[in-house]
CSV table of C-alpha atoms and ligand atoms in Angstrom, one decimal:
chain,number,residue,atom,x,y,z
N,251,MET,CA,69.8,70.1,37.3
N,252,ALA,CA,68.5,66.6,37.6
N,253,ASP,CA,65.1,67.7,37.8
N,254,MET,CA,65.0,69.3,34.3
N,255,LYS,CA,61.0,68.4,32.8
N,256,SER,CA,61.4,68.0,29.1
N,257,GLY,CA,58.6,69.8,27.6
N,258,LEU,CA,58.1,71.2,31.1
N,259,GLU,CA,55.5,68.8,31.8
N,260,GLY,CA,53.5,68.1,34.8
N,261,VAL,CA,55.4,71.3,36.3
N,262,VAL,CA,53.0,73.8,38.1
N,263,VAL,CA,54.3,77.4,37.2
N,264,ALA,CA,51.3,79.5,38.6
N,265,GLN,CA,47.9,80.0,40.2
N,266,THR,CA,44.9,80.6,38.2
N,267,ARG,CA,40.9,80.8,38.7
N,268,MET,CA,40.1,80.9,35.1
N,269,SER,CA,39.8,76.8,33.8
N,270,LYS,CA,41.2,73.7,36.0
N,271,VAL,CA,41.6,70.4,33.4
N,272,VAL,CA,41.2,66.6,35.1
N,273,GLY,CA,43.8,65.1,33.6
N,274,ASP,CA,42.3,61.7,34.3
N,275,VAL,CA,38.5,62.1,34.2
N,276,GLY,CA,38.5,64.3,31.8
N,277,GLN,CA,37.5,66.9,33.6
N,278,LEU,CA,37.2,70.8,32.6
N,279,ILE,CA,36.2,73.3,34.5
N,280,TYR,CA,35.2,77.2,33.7
N,281,ALA,CA,36.0,79.5,36.9
N,282,GLY,CA,34.2,77.3,38.6
N,283,TYR,CA,31.4,76.1,36.4
N,284,ASP,CA,31.3,71.9,35.3
N,285,ILE,CA,31.6,72.3,31.3
N,286,HIS,CA,29.0,70.1,30.5
N,287,ASP,CA,27.0,72.9,32.1
N,288,VAL,CA,28.8,75.6,30.3
N,289,ALA,CA,28.0,73.9,26.4
N,290,GLU,CA,24.1,73.1,27.5
N,291,HIS,CA,24.0,76.7,28.7
N,292,ALA,CA,26.2,79.8,27.8
N,293,SER,CA,26.3,82.1,25.5
N,294,PHE,CA,30.0,83.1,23.9
N,295,GLU,CA,29.6,86.7,25.6
N,296,GLU,CA,29.0,85.1,28.8
N,297,VAL,CA,32.2,83.2,29.0
N,298,ALA,CA,34.1,86.3,28.3
N,299,TYR,CA,32.5,88.3,31.1
N,300,LEU,CA,32.7,84.5,33.3
N,301,PHE,CA,36.7,85.3,32.4
N,302,TRP,CA,37.3,88.8,33.0
N,303,TYR,CA,35.2,89.7,35.9
N,304,CYS,CA,35.3,86.5,37.8
N,305,CYS,CA,31.3,85.9,37.9
N,306,LEU,CA,28.2,85.8,35.8
N,307,PRO,CA,26.6,88.7,34.3
N,308,ASN,CA,22.6,88.9,35.2
N,309,GLN,CA,20.8,90.2,32.3
N,310,ARG,CA,21.5,93.6,32.6
N,311,GLN,CA,24.8,93.4,33.1
N,312,LEU,CA,25.0,91.1,29.8
N,313,ALA,CA,23.2,93.6,27.5
N,314,SER,CA,25.6,95.8,28.3
N,315,PHE,CA,28.6,93.9,27.9
N,316,GLU,CA,27.4,92.5,24.4
N,317,ASP,CA,26.7,96.4,23.4
N,318,ASN,CA,30.1,97.3,24.2
N,319,LEU,CA,31.3,93.8,22.0
N,320,GLU,CA,29.1,95.4,19.3
N,321,THR,CA,30.1,98.9,19.3
N,322,ARG,CA,34.0,98.1,19.0
N,323,ARG,CA,33.4,95.3,16.0
N,324,GLY,CA,34.8,97.9,13.6
N,325,ILE,CA,38.6,98.1,12.5
N,326,PRO,CA,40.7,101.1,11.6
N,327,PHE,CA,41.2,102.0,8.3
N,328,HIS,CA,45.3,101.3,8.8
N,329,VAL,CA,44.7,97.7,9.4
N,330,MET,CA,41.4,97.3,7.3
N,331,ASP,CA,44.5,98.9,4.2
N,332,LEU,CA,46.7,95.7,5.5
N,333,ILE,CA,44.3,93.2,4.9
N,334,ARG,CA,43.9,94.1,1.4
N,335,ALA,CA,47.7,94.8,0.8
N,336,THR,CA,48.2,92.1,1.2
N,337,PRO,CA,49.3,89.4,-1.1
N,338,THR,CA,46.2,87.1,-2.2
N,339,VAL,CA,48.5,83.9,-2.7
N,340,GLN,CA,51.1,82.1,-0.4
N,341,SER,CA,49.3,84.3,2.9
N,342,HIS,CA,47.7,82.0,5.5
N,343,PRO,CA,45.4,83.4,7.4
N,344,MET,CA,47.2,82.6,10.9
N,345,SER,CA,50.2,84.7,9.2
N,346,VAL,CA,47.8,87.4,8.0
N,347,LEU,CA,45.7,87.3,12.0
N,348,ARG,CA,48.6,87.7,13.3
N,349,THR,CA,50.3,90.5,11.4
N,350,ALA,CA,47.0,92.8,11.8
N,351,VAL,CA,46.6,91.9,15.4
N,352,SER,CA,49.7,93.4,16.1
N,353,ALA,CA,48.9,96.5,13.5
N,354,LEU,CA,45.7,97.3,16.3
N,355,ALA,CA,48.4,98.2,18.8
N,356,LEU,CA,49.5,100.7,16.5
N,357,GLY,CA,48.1,104.4,16.5
N,358,ASP,CA,46.2,103.2,19.8
N,359,PRO,CA,48.2,106.1,22.5
N,360,GLY,CA,47.0,103.6,25.6
N,361,SER,CA,48.3,100.5,24.0
N,362,ASN,CA,51.7,100.6,26.3
N,363,ASP,CA,49.2,101.0,29.2
N,364,ILE,CA,49.1,97.9,31.3
N,365,SER,CA,46.2,98.7,34.0
N,366,GLN,CA,43.0,97.0,34.4
N,367,ALA,CA,41.1,99.1,32.9
N,368,SER,CA,42.9,99.7,30.0
N,369,ASN,CA,43.4,95.4,29.2
N,370,LEU,CA,39.9,95.2,30.0
N,371,ARG,CA,38.9,97.8,27.3
N,372,ARG,CA,41.5,96.2,24.9
N,373,SER,CA,40.6,92.1,26.0
N,374,ALA,CA,36.7,93.8,24.9
N,375,ASP,CA,38.7,95.5,21.3
N,376,LEU,CA,40.4,92.1,20.1
N,377,THR,CA,37.4,90.0,20.8
N,378,ALA,CA,35.4,92.2,19.1
N,379,LYS,CA,38.1,92.6,16.2
N,380,ILE,CA,39.6,89.8,15.5
N,381,PRO,CA,36.5,88.1,13.5
N,382,THR,CA,36.0,91.1,11.8
N,383,ILE,CA,40.2,90.6,10.3
N,384,ILE,CA,39.5,87.0,10.0
N,385,ALA,CA,36.4,87.6,7.4
N,386,ALA,CA,38.1,90.8,5.9
N,387,HIS,CA,41.0,88.7,5.3
N,388,ASP,CA,39.0,85.8,3.6
N,389,ARG,CA,36.6,87.5,1.3
N,390,HIS,CA,39.4,90.1,0.4
N,391,ARG,CA,41.7,86.7,-0.8
N,392,LYS,CA,38.9,85.8,-2.4
N,393,GLY,CA,38.2,88.8,-4.8
N,394,LEU,CA,34.7,89.7,-2.9
N,395,GLU,CA,34.0,92.9,-1.4
N,396,THR,CA,34.2,92.8,3.0
N,397,LEU,CA,31.0,93.4,4.8
N,398,GLY,CA,30.7,95.2,7.6
N,399,PRO,CA,30.2,94.0,11.3
N,400,ARG,CA,26.0,94.1,11.8
N,401,ASP,CA,25.2,95.6,15.7
N,402,ASP,CA,21.9,93.4,15.4
N,403,LEU,CA,23.6,89.7,15.5
N,404,ASN,CA,25.5,88.1,18.3
N,405,HIS,CA,29.0,87.3,17.9
N,406,ALA,CA,28.8,83.9,16.2
N,407,SER,CA,25.9,85.0,13.8
N,408,ASN,CA,27.9,87.9,13.3
N,409,PHE,CA,31.0,86.6,12.3
N,410,LEU,CA,29.3,84.1,9.7
N,411,TYR,CA,27.2,86.9,8.2
N,412,MET,CA,30.5,88.6,7.4
N,413,LEU,CA,32.7,85.7,6.3
N,414,HIS,CA,29.2,84.6,3.7
N,415,GLY,CA,27.1,87.5,3.5
N,416,ARG,CA,24.1,86.0,4.2
N,417,VAL,CA,22.8,85.5,8.2
N,418,PRO,CA,23.3,82.3,9.0
N,419,SER,CA,20.4,79.8,10.4
N,420,GLU,CA,19.5,79.1,13.9
N,421,ALA,CA,21.1,76.1,13.9
N,422,GLU,CA,24.6,76.7,11.8
N,423,THR,CA,24.5,80.3,15.1
N,424,ARG,CA,24.2,77.6,18.1
N,425,ALA,CA,27.4,75.5,16.5
N,426,LEU,CA,29.8,78.0,16.1
N,427,ASN,CA,28.4,79.6,19.8
N,428,LEU,CA,28.9,76.2,21.0
N,429,TYR,CA,32.9,75.2,19.2
N,430,LEU,CA,33.7,79.3,20.5
N,431,VAL,CA,32.3,79.1,23.9
N,432,LEU,CA,34.2,75.1,24.3
N,433,LEU,CA,37.3,76.2,23.2
N,434,ALA,CA,37.9,79.8,25.4
N,435,ASP,CA,40.1,78.0,27.7
N,436,HIS,CA,42.1,75.7,28.7
N,437,GLY,CA,44.6,75.8,31.8
N,438,PHE,CA,47.6,76.7,30.9
N,439,ASN,CA,47.9,75.5,27.3
N,440,SER,CA,50.7,76.2,24.8
N,441,SER,CA,49.3,79.4,23.7
N,442,THR,CA,48.0,81.1,27.2
N,443,PHE,CA,51.3,80.0,28.9
N,444,SER,CA,53.5,82.4,26.1
N,445,ALA,CA,50.6,84.8,26.6
N,446,ARG,CA,51.6,85.0,30.4
N,447,VAL,CA,55.6,84.7,29.2
N,448,THR,CA,55.7,87.9,27.5
N,449,ALA,CA,53.1,89.7,29.8
N,450,ALA,CA,55.6,88.8,32.6
N,451,THR,CA,58.2,91.1,31.2
N,452,GLN,CA,55.2,93.6,31.6
N,453,SER,CA,54.6,94.0,28.2
N,454,ASP,CA,51.4,94.7,26.5
N,455,ILE,CA,48.4,93.2,26.3
N,456,PHE,CA,48.9,93.8,21.8
N,457,SER,CA,52.6,91.9,22.3
N,458,ALA,CA,51.0,88.9,24.6
N,459,VAL,CA,48.0,88.1,21.9
N,460,THR,CA,50.3,88.6,19.4
N,461,SER,CA,52.8,85.7,21.4
N,462,ALA,CA,49.6,83.8,21.7
N,463,ILE,CA,48.6,83.5,17.9
N,464,GLY,CA,52.0,82.9,16.9
N,465,THR,CA,51.7,79.8,19.4
N,466,LEU,CA,48.4,78.9,18.9
N,467,LYS,CA,50.0,78.4,14.8
N,468,GLY,CA,51.2,75.5,15.1
N,469,PRO,CA,50.0,71.7,14.1
N,470,ALA,CA,50.8,70.1,17.5
N,471,HIS,CA,48.4,72.8,19.5
N,472,GLY,CA,45.8,75.0,17.3
N,473,GLY,CA,47.2,73.9,13.7
N,474,ALA,CA,45.4,70.1,14.5
N,475,THR,CA,42.4,71.3,13.8
N,476,GLU,CA,43.3,71.8,10.1
N,477,THR,CA,45.4,68.8,9.9
N,478,THR,CA,42.6,66.8,10.9
N,479,MET,CA,40.4,68.2,8.4
N,480,GLU,CA,43.4,67.1,6.1
N,481,GLN,CA,43.8,64.1,7.4
N,482,LEU,CA,39.2,63.3,6.6
N,483,SER,CA,40.5,64.8,3.2
N,484,ASP,CA,42.9,62.5,2.6
N,485,ILE,CA,40.6,59.3,3.3
N,486,GLY,CA,37.9,60.8,1.1
N,487,ASP,CA,35.5,58.0,2.3
N,488,VAL,CA,34.1,56.3,5.0
N,489,GLU,CA,35.5,52.5,3.0
N,490,ASN,CA,38.8,53.5,3.1
N,491,ALA,CA,38.9,54.4,7.2
N,492,GLU,CA,40.4,51.3,8.7
N,493,ALA,CA,42.4,50.7,5.7
N,494,TRP,CA,43.9,54.6,6.2
N,495,TYR,CA,45.0,54.2,10.1
N,496,THR,CA,46.3,50.3,9.7
N,497,GLN,CA,48.8,52.4,7.1
N,498,ALA,CA,48.7,55.3,8.5
N,499,ARG,CA,49.8,52.9,12.2
N,500,ALA,CA,52.5,51.6,9.6
N,501,GLU,CA,54.1,53.9,8.9
N,502,GLY,CA,54.5,55.3,12.6
N,503,ARG,CA,52.3,58.6,11.8
N,504,ARG,CA,49.9,60.4,14.3
N,505,ILE,CA,46.9,60.6,14.0
N,506,PHE,CA,45.9,64.1,14.7
N,507,GLY,CA,42.7,65.1,16.8
N,508,MET,CA,43.8,62.2,19.0
N,509,GLY,CA,46.2,62.4,22.6
N,510,HIS,CA,46.8,65.0,24.2
N,511,ARG,CA,49.3,66.4,26.8
N,512,VAL,CA,47.1,66.8,29.7
N,513,TYR,CA,43.9,64.4,29.1
N,514,ASN,CA,44.6,60.3,29.0
N,515,THR,CA,41.2,59.9,28.2
N,516,GLU,CA,38.4,61.3,26.4
N,517,ASP,CA,38.5,65.3,25.6
N,518,PRO,CA,35.6,66.7,28.2
N,519,ARG,CA,34.6,69.1,25.4
N,520,ALA,CA,34.9,66.3,22.0
N,521,ARG,CA,31.5,64.8,23.1
N,522,HIS,CA,29.4,68.4,22.3
N,523,LEU,CA,31.1,68.4,19.0
N,524,ARG,CA,30.5,65.2,18.5
N,525,GLN,CA,26.7,65.5,18.7
N,526,ALA,CA,26.6,69.3,17.5
N,527,ALA,CA,29.1,68.5,14.3
N,528,THR,CA,26.8,65.2,13.9
N,529,GLU,CA,23.3,67.2,14.3
N,530,LEU,CA,24.9,70.2,11.1
N,531,GLY,CA,26.1,67.3,8.8
N,532,ASP,CA,23.1,65.6,8.7
N,533,VAL,CA,21.1,68.9,7.4
N,534,THR,CA,24.7,69.4,5.3
N,535,GLU,CA,24.5,65.8,4.6
N,536,SER,CA,28.2,64.8,5.5
N,537,LYS,CA,29.9,62.7,4.4
N,538,TRP,CA,33.3,63.9,6.8
N,539,ILE,CA,31.1,63.2,9.9
N,540,LYS,CA,30.3,60.1,8.9
N,541,ILE,CA,34.6,59.5,8.2
N,542,ALA,CA,35.8,60.8,11.5
N,543,GLU,CA,33.0,58.3,14.0
N,544,ARG,CA,34.1,55.2,11.2
N,545,LEU,CA,38.3,56.4,12.5
N,546,GLU,CA,37.5,57.0,15.6
N,547,GLU,CA,35.6,53.3,16.2
N,548,VAL,CA,38.9,52.2,14.6
N,549,ALA,CA,41.3,53.8,16.8
N,550,LYS,CA,39.1,52.7,19.9
N,551,GLN,CA,40.1,49.3,19.2
N,552,ASP,CA,44.1,50.0,19.1
N,553,PRO,CA,45.7,48.9,22.1
N,554,TYR,CA,48.5,51.3,21.1
N,555,LEU,CA,46.5,54.1,21.5
N,556,THR,CA,44.5,52.8,24.6
N,557,ASP,CA,47.7,51.4,26.1
N,558,ARG,CA,48.9,55.3,26.2
N,559,GLY,CA,45.7,57.0,27.2
N,560,ILE,CA,44.9,58.7,23.3
N,561,TYR,CA,41.6,59.5,22.7
N,562,ILE,CA,39.6,62.0,20.8
N,563,ASN,CA,41.1,65.8,21.3
N,564,VAL,CA,39.0,69.0,20.9
N,565,ASP,CA,40.4,69.0,17.5
N,566,TYR,CA,38.9,65.9,16.3
N,567,TYR,CA,34.9,66.2,15.6
N,568,ALA,CA,35.6,70.6,15.2
N,569,ALA,CA,36.9,70.2,12.2
N,570,PRO,CA,34.0,68.1,10.7
N,571,LEU,CA,31.8,70.7,12.2
N,572,LEU,CA,33.8,73.9,11.0
N,573,ASN,CA,33.7,72.2,7.4
N,574,ALA,CA,29.7,72.0,8.0
N,575,LEU,CA,29.4,75.5,8.5
N,576,GLY,CA,31.4,76.6,5.2
N,577,ILE,CA,34.4,77.5,7.0
N,578,GLU,CA,37.8,76.6,5.1
N,579,PRO,CA,39.8,74.7,6.8
N,580,ASP,CA,42.9,77.3,6.7
N,581,LEU,CA,40.6,79.3,8.7
N,582,PHE,CA,39.9,76.7,11.8
N,583,THR,CA,43.1,78.1,13.9
N,584,THR,CA,41.8,81.4,12.6
N,585,VAL,CA,38.4,80.3,14.3
N,586,PHE,CA,40.0,79.6,17.0
N,587,THR,CA,41.9,82.9,17.9
N,588,MET,CA,38.8,84.3,18.2
N,589,SER,CA,37.3,81.6,20.8
N,590,ARG,CA,40.6,81.6,22.9
N,591,ILE,CA,40.8,85.4,23.2
N,592,VAL,CA,39.0,85.5,25.0
N,593,GLY,CA,40.7,82.7,27.8
N,594,TRP,CA,43.8,84.5,27.2
N,595,THR,CA,42.8,87.8,28.0
N,596,GLY,CA,41.4,86.5,31.5
N,597,HIS,CA,44.8,85.3,32.6
N,598,LEU,CA,46.7,88.3,30.8
N,599,ILE,CA,44.6,90.2,33.0
N,600,GLU,CA,45.2,87.4,36.0
N,601,GLN,CA,49.0,88.2,35.2
N,602,TYR,CA,49.1,91.7,35.4
N,603,ALA,CA,47.2,91.5,39.1
N,604,ASP,CA,49.8,89.6,40.4
N,605,ASN,CA,53.1,89.4,38.2
N,606,ARG,CA,56.2,87.6,38.6
N,607,LEU,CA,59.0,87.1,35.8
N,608,ILE,CA,58.6,84.1,33.9
N,609,ARG,CA,61.9,82.8,34.2
N,610,PRO,CA,63.0,79.1,33.8
N,611,ARG,CA,66.3,77.8,33.4
N,612,SER,CA,67.9,75.6,31.1
N,613,GLU,CA,70.4,73.0,30.7
N,614,TYR,CA,73.2,73.3,28.9
N,615,ALA,CA,74.4,70.4,27.2
N,616,GLY,CA,77.5,71.7,24.9
N,617,ALA,CA,80.8,72.1,25.7
N,618,THR,CA,82.8,74.6,27.9
N,619,ASP,CA,86.4,73.8,27.1
N,620,LEU,CA,86.6,74.9,23.3
N,621,LYS,CA,89.5,77.1,22.0
N,622,TRP,CA,88.9,80.2,20.4
N,623,GLU,CA,89.9,80.1,16.6
N,624,PRO,CA,90.8,83.0,15.3
N,625,ILE,CA,88.5,83.5,11.4
N,626,GLU,CA,91.4,82.6,9.2
N,627,GLN,CA,92.3,79.4,11.0
N,628,ARG,CA,88.9,77.7,11.0
N,629,GLY,CA,88.3,74.8,8.3
U,104,COA,N1,48.6,59.5,17.2
U,104,COA,C1,50.1,58.4,17.0
U,104,COA,N2,50.9,58.5,18.4
U,104,COA,C2,50.2,59.5,19.4
U,104,COA,C3,49.5,60.2,19.1
U,104,COA,C4,48.7,60.1,18.1
U,104,COA,N3,48.4,61.3,17.8
U,104,COA,N4,50.0,60.7,20.4
U,104,COA,C5,50.8,60.7,21.0
U,104,COA,N5,51.4,59.4,20.5
U,104,COA,C6,52.4,58.4,20.5
U,104,COA,C7,53.7,58.9,20.3
U,104,COA,O1,54.2,58.4,19.2
U,104,COA,C8,54.6,58.6,22.2
U,104,COA,O2,54.5,57.3,20.8
U,104,COA,P1,56.5,56.3,22.1
U,104,COA,O3,55.5,56.5,23.5
U,104,COA,O4,56.0,54.8,21.3
U,104,COA,O5,57.1,56.9,21.9
U,104,COA,C9,53.4,58.4,22.8
U,104,COA,O6,51.9,58.5,22.5
U,104,COA,C10,53.5,59.9,23.3
U,104,COA,O7,53.7,61.0,22.5
U,104,COA,P2,54.2,61.9,23.1
U,104,COA,O8,54.6,62.9,21.7
U,104,COA,O9,54.8,62.2,24.3
U,104,COA,O10,53.0,62.9,24.0
U,104,COA,P3,52.3,64.6,24.5
U,104,COA,O11,51.8,64.8,25.8
U,104,COA,O12,53.6,65.3,24.2
U,104,COA,O13,51.8,64.5,23.0
U,104,COA,C11,50.2,65.5,22.1
U,104,COA,C12,50.3,65.9,23.4
U,104,COA,C13,49.0,66.8,22.0
U,104,COA,C14,51.1,66.5,20.6
U,104,COA,C15,50.3,64.5,20.3
U,104,COA,O14,49.2,63.5,21.3
U,104,COA,C16,50.2,65.2,19.7
U,104,COA,O15,50.8,64.9,18.1
U,104,COA,N6,48.6,65.1,19.1
U,104,COA,C17,48.3,64.8,17.1
U,104,COA,C18,48.1,66.6,17.1
U,104,COA,C19,47.0,66.8,18.2
U,104,COA,O16,45.8,66.6,17.6
U,104,COA,N7,47.1,68.1,19.1
U,104,COA,C20,46.5,68.8,19.0
U,104,COA,C21,46.5,68.4,20.8
U,104,COA,S1,44.5,69.4,21.5
């Protein structure tokens, strides 16, 4: 099999109307709209509508769409019981979220229905309920009372309220909304691919999203924001950034929040997150943003990275941004999930509408001529 592509790099396996990523010029388009326009104007709810209905909503449509999401924020008793039964230590929030999302299918009489109408309803359900699950688990593990959703707050604001128990400032809501908008979709990234692979077997939307959450968790994908924060903590002070970088490179370690399979220039989402993180960091006097800025400066001068087209990616400034919002590092990937759920479900609606089993082949690299030995004769 001479044309094997390790990691499926560069292989085109489907068409999509969701998003277009042009790696060499750092361009990202959401369903026709340039990401810089989207970042400036969109609410997260509008982006969800755009992905599911393939057009921007008018005012009336958006208001009714937002109402629909608000009414779906509550989670079933059995999911809340499951969260409350979770051990408060050694339970990574992504593992809890993966399990709770899977449990949302239980008791749902239409959970196996893969019609478009059912998938749109369940996409709204998953989008609305995921923030409630994340916040409920975080408060449970801290021994705090869980808070129900508030229907007078938008998606971003309600999440921060349920997490922290106070209504966030406008600047905090704006920053989280921007983060959610920017991470909502990104071509055939690994988690979207795994969601579509699951759906292509005609399995249900809960199974497909559960697959996607498991895939997003890895540090080479969504988990990179948490690892980027660990990296900033490890550096500890802006003065240490250069020495830390030199040592990391000497030890051949990867710099988290840098590099991308598709972009070989700066990720177009990074500039918006840099700006938002800096604005929020000025208010909260965050040292992490200063460290991130210094590390980026140092990395940009290293030909090892620039020759390979390695620049900051979306996770880099997302780490200090989420930190400035008071979100614990081990929750970062769950907040990424809160955003990417609208991209996954948009892709799933597309996949179910024009489905073909996704089933690549492998090149066998083992022996073919071994002789079967009876068990008592094996060494
Ligand atoms: N720091 C240092 N070197 C890096 C690097 C990084 N973050 N990312 C890639 N490289 C180097 C590799 O060591 C390799 O070098 P070599 O040519 O000397 O062997 C080369 O770049 C290609 O790496 P490869 O792993 O084949 O590229 P990829 O396309 O599979 O990698 C990532 C993409 C995202 C997995 C990779 O850049 C990475 O691990 N980044 C850090 C994790 C991260 O931020 N992930 C979030 C992605 S949005």
